[in-house]
Coordinates of C-alpha atoms in Angstrom, one line a residue:
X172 CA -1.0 -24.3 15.4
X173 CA -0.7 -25.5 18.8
X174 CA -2.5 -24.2 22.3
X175 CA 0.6 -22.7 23.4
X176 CA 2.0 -20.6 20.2
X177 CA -1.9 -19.6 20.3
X178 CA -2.0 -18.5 23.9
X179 CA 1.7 -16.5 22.9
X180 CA -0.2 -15.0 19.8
X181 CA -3.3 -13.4 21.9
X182 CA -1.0 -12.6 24.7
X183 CA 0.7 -9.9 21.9
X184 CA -1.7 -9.2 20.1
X185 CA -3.7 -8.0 23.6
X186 CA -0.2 -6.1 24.8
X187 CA 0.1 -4.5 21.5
X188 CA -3.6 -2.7 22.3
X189 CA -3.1 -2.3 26.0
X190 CA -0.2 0.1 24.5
X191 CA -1.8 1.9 22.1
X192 CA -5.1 2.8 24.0
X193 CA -2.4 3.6 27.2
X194 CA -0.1 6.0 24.2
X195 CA -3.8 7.3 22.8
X196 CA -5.1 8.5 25.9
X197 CA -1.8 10.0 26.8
X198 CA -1.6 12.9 24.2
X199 CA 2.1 12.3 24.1
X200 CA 1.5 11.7 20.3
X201 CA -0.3 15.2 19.6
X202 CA 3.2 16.6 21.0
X203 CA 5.4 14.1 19.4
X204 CA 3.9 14.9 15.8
X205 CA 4.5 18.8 16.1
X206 CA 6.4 19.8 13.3
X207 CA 6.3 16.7 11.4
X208 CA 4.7 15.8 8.2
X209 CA 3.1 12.3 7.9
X210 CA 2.7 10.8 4.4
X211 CA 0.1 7.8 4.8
X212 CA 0.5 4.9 2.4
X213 CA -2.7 3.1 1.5
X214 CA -3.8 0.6 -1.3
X215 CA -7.0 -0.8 -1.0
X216 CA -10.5 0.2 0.9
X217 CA -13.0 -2.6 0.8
X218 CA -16.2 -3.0 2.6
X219 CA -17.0 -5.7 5.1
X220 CA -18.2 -9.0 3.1
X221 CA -16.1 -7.9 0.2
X222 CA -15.4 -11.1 -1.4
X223 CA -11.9 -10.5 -2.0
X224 CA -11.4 -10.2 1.6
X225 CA -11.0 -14.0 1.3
X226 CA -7.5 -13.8 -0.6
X227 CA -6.1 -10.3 -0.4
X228 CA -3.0 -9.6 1.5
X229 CA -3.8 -8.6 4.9
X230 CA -1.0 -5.6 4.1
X231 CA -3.0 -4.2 1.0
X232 CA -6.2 -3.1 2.3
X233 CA -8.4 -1.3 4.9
X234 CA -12.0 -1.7 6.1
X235 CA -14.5 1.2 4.6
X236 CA -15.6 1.9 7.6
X237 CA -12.1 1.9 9.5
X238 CA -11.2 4.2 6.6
X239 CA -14.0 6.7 7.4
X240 CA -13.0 6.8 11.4
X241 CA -9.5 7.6 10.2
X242 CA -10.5 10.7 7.7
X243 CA -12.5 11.5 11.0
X244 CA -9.4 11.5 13.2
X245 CA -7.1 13.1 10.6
X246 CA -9.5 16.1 10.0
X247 CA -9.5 16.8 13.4
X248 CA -6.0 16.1 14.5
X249 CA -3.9 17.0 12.0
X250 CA -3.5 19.6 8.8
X251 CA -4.3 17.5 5.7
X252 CA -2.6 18.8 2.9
X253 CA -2.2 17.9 -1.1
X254 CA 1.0 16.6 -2.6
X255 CA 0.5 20.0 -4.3
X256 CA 0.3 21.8 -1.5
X257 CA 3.0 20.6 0.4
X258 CA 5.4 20.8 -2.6
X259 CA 4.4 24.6 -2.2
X260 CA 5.0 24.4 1.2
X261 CA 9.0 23.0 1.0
X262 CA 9.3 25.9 -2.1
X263 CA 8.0 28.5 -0.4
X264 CA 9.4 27.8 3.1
X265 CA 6.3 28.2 4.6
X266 CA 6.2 25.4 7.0
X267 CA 4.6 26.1 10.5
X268 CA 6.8 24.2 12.8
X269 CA 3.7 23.5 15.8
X270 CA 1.2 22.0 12.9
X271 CA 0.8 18.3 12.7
X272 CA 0.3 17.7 8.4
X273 CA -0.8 14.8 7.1
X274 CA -0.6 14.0 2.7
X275 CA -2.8 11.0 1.8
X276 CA -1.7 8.4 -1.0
X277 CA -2.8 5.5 -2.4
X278 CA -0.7 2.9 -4.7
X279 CA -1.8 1.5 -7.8
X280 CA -5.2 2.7 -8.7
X281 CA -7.4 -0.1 -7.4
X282 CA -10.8 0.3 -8.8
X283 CA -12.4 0.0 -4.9
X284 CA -10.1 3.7 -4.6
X285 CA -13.4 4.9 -7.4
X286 CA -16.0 2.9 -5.7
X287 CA -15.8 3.1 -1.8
X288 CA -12.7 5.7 -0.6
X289 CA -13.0 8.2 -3.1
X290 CA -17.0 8.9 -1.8
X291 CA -15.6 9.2 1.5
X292 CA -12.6 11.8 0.4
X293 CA -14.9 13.8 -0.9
X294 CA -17.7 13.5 1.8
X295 CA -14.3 15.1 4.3
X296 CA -13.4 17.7 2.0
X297 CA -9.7 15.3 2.5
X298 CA -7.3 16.0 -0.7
X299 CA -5.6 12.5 -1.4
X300 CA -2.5 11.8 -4.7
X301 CA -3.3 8.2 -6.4
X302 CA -0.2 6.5 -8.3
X303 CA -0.8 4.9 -11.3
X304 CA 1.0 1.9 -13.0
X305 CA -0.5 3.5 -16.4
X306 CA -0.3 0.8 -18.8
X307 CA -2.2 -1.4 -16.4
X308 CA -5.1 1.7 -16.4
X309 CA -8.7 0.4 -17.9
X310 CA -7.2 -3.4 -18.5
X311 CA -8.5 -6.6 -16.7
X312 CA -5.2 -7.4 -15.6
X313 CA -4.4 -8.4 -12.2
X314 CA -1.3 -7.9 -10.3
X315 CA 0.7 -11.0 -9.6
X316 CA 0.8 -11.4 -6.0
X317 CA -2.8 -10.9 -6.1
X318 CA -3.3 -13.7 -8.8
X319 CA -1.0 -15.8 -6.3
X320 CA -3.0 -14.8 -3.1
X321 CA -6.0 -16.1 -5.2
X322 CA -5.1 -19.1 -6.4
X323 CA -3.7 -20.1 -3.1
X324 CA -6.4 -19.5 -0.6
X325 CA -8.9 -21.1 -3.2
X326 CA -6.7 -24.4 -3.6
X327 CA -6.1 -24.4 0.4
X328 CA -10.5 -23.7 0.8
X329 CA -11.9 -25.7 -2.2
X330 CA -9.4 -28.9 -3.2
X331 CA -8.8 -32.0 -1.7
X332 CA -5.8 -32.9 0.3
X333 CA -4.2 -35.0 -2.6
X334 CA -4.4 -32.1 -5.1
X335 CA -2.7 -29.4 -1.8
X336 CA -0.5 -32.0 -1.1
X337 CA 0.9 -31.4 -5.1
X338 CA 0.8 -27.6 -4.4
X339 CA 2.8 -28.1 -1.6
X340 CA 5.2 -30.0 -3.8
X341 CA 5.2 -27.9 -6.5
X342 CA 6.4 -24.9 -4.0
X343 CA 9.5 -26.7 -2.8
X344 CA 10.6 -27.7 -6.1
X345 CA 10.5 -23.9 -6.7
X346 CA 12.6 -23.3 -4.1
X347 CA 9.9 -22.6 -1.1
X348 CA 8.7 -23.5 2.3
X349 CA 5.6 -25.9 3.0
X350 CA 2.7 -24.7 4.0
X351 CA 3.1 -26.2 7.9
X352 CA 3.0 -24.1 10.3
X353 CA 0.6 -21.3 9.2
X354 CA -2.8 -21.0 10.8
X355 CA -5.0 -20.2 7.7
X356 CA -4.8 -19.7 3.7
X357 CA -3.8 -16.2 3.8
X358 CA -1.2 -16.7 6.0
X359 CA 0.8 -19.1 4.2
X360 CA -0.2 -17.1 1.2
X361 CA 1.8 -14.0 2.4
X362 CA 4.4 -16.2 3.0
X363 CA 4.9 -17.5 -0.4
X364 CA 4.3 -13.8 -1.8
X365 CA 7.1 -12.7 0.5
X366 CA 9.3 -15.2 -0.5
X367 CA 8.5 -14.4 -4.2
X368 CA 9.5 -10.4 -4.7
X369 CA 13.1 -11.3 -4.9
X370 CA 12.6 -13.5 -8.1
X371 CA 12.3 -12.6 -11.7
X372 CA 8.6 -12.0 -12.8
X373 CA 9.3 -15.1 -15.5
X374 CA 10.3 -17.3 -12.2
X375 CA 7.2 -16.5 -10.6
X376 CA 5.0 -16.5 -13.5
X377 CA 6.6 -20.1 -14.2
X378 CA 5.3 -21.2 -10.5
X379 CA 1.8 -19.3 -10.7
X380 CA 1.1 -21.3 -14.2
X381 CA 2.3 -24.6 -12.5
X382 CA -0.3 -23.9 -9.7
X383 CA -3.1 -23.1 -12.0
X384 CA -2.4 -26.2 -14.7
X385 CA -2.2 -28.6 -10.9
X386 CA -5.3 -26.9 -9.6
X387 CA -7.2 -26.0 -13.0
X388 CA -8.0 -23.0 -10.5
X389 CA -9.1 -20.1 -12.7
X390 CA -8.5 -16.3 -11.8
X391 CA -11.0 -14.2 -12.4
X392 CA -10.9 -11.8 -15.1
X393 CA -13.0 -8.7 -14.1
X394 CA -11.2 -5.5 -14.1
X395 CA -10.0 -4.5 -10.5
X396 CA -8.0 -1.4 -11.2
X397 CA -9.7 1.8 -12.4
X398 CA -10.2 3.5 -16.0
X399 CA -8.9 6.5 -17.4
X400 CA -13.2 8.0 -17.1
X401 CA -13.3 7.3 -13.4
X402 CA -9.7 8.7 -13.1
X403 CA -10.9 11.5 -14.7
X404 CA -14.0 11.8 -12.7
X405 CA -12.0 11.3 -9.5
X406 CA -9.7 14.2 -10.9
X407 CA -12.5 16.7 -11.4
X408 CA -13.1 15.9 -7.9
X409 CA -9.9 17.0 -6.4
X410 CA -8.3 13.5 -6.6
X411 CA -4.4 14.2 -7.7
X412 CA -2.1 11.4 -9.8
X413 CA 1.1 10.3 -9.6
X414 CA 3.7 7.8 -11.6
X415 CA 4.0 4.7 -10.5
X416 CA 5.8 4.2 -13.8
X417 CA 4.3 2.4 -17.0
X418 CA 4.2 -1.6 -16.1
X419 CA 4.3 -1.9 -12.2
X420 CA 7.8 -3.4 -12.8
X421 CA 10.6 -3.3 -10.2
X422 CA 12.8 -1.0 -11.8
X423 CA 16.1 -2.7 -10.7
X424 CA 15.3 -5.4 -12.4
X425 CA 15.2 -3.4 -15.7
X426 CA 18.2 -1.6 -18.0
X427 CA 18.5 2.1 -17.6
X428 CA 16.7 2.3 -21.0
X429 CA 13.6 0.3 -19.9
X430 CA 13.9 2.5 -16.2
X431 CA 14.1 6.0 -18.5
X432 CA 10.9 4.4 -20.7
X433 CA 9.1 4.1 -17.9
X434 CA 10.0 7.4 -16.0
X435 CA 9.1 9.2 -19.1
X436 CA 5.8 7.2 -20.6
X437 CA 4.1 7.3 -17.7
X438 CA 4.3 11.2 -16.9
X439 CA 3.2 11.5 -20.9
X440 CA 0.3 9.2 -20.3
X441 CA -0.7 10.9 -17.6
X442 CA -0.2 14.6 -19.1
X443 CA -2.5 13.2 -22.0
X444 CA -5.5 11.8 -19.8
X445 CA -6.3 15.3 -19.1
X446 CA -6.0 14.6 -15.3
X447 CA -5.3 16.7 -11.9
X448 CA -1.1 15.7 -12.0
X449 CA 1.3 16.0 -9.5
X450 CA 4.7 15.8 -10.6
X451 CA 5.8 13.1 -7.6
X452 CA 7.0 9.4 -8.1
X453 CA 6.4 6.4 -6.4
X454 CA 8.9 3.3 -6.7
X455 CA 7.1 0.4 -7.5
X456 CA 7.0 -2.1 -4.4
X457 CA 9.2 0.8 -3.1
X458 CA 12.3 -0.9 -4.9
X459 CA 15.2 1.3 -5.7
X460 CA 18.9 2.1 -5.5
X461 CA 21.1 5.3 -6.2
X462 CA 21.0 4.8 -9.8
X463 CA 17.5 4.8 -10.5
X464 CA 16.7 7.4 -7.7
X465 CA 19.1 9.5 -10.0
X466 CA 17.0 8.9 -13.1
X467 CA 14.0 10.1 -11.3
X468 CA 15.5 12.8 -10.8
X469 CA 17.2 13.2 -14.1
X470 CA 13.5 13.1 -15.2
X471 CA 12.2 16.0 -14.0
X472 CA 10.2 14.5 -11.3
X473 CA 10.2 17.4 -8.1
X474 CA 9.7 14.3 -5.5
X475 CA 9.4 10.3 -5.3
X476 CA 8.0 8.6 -2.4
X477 CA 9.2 5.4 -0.9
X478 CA 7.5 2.7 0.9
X479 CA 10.4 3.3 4.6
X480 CA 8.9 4.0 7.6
X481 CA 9.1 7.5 8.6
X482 CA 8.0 11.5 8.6
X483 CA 9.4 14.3 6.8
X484 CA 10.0 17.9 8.2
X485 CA 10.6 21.5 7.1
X486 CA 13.5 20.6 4.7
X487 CA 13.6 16.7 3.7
X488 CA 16.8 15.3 3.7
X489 CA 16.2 13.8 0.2
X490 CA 13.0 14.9 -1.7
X491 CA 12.8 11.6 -4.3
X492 CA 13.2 9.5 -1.0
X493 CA 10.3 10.9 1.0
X494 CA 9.2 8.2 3.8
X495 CA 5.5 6.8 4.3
X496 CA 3.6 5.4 6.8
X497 CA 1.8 2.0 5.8
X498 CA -1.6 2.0 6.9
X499 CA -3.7 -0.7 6.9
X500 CA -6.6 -2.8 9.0
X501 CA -4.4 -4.9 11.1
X502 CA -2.6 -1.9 12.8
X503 CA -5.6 0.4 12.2
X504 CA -8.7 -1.2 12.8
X505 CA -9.6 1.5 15.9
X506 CA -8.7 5.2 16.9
X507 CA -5.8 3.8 19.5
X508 CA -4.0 1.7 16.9
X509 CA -4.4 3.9 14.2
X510 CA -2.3 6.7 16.5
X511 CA 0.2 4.3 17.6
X512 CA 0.9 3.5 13.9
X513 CA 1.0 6.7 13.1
X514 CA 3.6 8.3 16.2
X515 CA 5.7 5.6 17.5
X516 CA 8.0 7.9 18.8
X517 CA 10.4 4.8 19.5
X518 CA 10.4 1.8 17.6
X519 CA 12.1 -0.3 20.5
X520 CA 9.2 0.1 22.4
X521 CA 6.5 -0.8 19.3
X522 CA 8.4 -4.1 19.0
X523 CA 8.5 -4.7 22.5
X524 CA 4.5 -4.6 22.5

């Protein structure tokens, strides 16, 4: 990357704090949330040194002790409610239209939710609703863009130009960009992830092999999403769960058989864990369309959850299309840009800074 798109880079990134202390310090977003419910997205929580740090998406994760400011922040700002209780809320028309309420989720079940953000949720007394892809529950699978993010910023830090240069090679032939242009692993990573959702999962299990067979890169196999014991554990606890339907599987890219299988197994393997369940859905990589959001419906689920920007009020205007806010350490590594990610009462003006 050259001086100049680096000088451009740090000239954003310092405008984009400039507003957000300036918006923090201002109140405006204690007014602008009145009434609103904010539904925060979340994945991972890792600690500082983690050694997956090195690969995972910057989008998937926050810091442990980021994580702890924001509980901090949310306890005092806002009314932190459970999926259970807002549901209640909407039924029972009990909304208070000056309150600020917050719901907290997390998506897929990471085993990091057990280790480092559950000990903090319950250290706050802060309810939170996990989804879970339940076949993946207890296995040593890994998630694919997470296998990719893996093998990538390994071959990129540990092999020799000749064998990148093949990488490289082996991505256009699929179909994708170089890696020129990007200023580190994860970067270009994130790129090729991108560029990957809209595929089949046989494409980009084709390309992921071809990597691994150039490289002779292994990826780990220790379990990284949670069992059904610490699920359980978690759920005597106060922890809630959600589907996130059976295989992690974009469910437009299945028949309405396979979507009703999914819908259906994963509430029943849920129901027989024994666990705290909230009857809410959450669209794998927030992929839908009309006919599946009718299916969810169709199977008795009272909500689903997307991942669109956005808050919900009083009366949603679709309850199995409920917005989220993504939250994670690039936009909420400190109090002032955790607010501005969470009230940006005008989205010209966030893109502007």
């Amino acid at each position: 990357m050259g001086a100049v798109e680096t000088m451009r880079r740090a000239a954003k990134q310092w405008g984009r704090q400039a507003a957000a202390w300036g918006y923090s310090v201002s109140g405006e977003y204690s007014r602008f949330l009145r009434g609103k419910l904010s539904i925060l997205m979340y994945h991972r929580v890792l600690p500082a040194g983690h050694p997956d740090l090195a690969w995972v998406q910057p989008g998937m994760y926050v810091q442990q002790d980021s994580f702890e400011r924001q509980l901090r922040l949310l306890k005092r700002e806002f009314e932190v409610v459970s999926f259970a209780d807002l549901l209640t809320l909407w039924n029972e028309g009990q909304w208070e239209p000056r309150a600020r309420y917050c719901t907290i989720t997390f998506d897929d079940g990471w085993l990091d939710n057990f280790q480092y953000a559950w000990p903090l949720l319950r250290h706050y007394s802060v309810p939170a609703t996990i989804f879970l892809p339940t076949s993946w529950i207890g296995s040593n699978r890994w998630f694919w863009p997470d296998r990719m993010g893996f093998l990538l910023c390994r071959a990129y830090s540990s092999q020799g130009d000749l064998k990148w240069q093949e990488v490289g090679a082996l991505l256009r032939r699929a179909g994708l960009d170089g890696e020129t242009g990007f200023s580190s692993a994860k970067e270009f990573a994130e790129h090729v992830i991108m560029a990957l959702k809209d595929r089949s999962l046989s494409e980009v299990q084709a390309v992921i092999e071809a990597i691994q067979e150039a490289t002779e890169i292994v990826v780990p196999s220790e379990r990284v999403l949670i069992n059904w014991a610490e699920a359980r554990e978690m759920s005597r606890g106060g922890i809630a769960f959600g589907s996130h339907a059976c295989t992690h599987t974009l469910l437009p890219q299945l028949t309405a058989e396979e979507c009703a299988g999914e819908l259906r197994e994963s509430a029943r393997n849920l129901a027989e864990q024994g666990l705290n369940t909230v009857n809410v859905f959450c669209y794998p990589n927030g992929s839908y369309n009309e006919a599946i959001v009718r299916q969810v419906l169709q199977a008795g689920y009272q909500a689903a959850v997307t991942t669109k920007f956005g808050y919900e009020g009083a009366s949603p205007d679709n309850r199995h299309l409920l917005h989220r806010i993504g939250i994670h350490e690039d936009v909420s590594a400190d109090d002032a840009r955790f607010i501005w990610q969470l009230a940006r009462p005008d989205r010209r003006v966030a893109h502007w800074a």
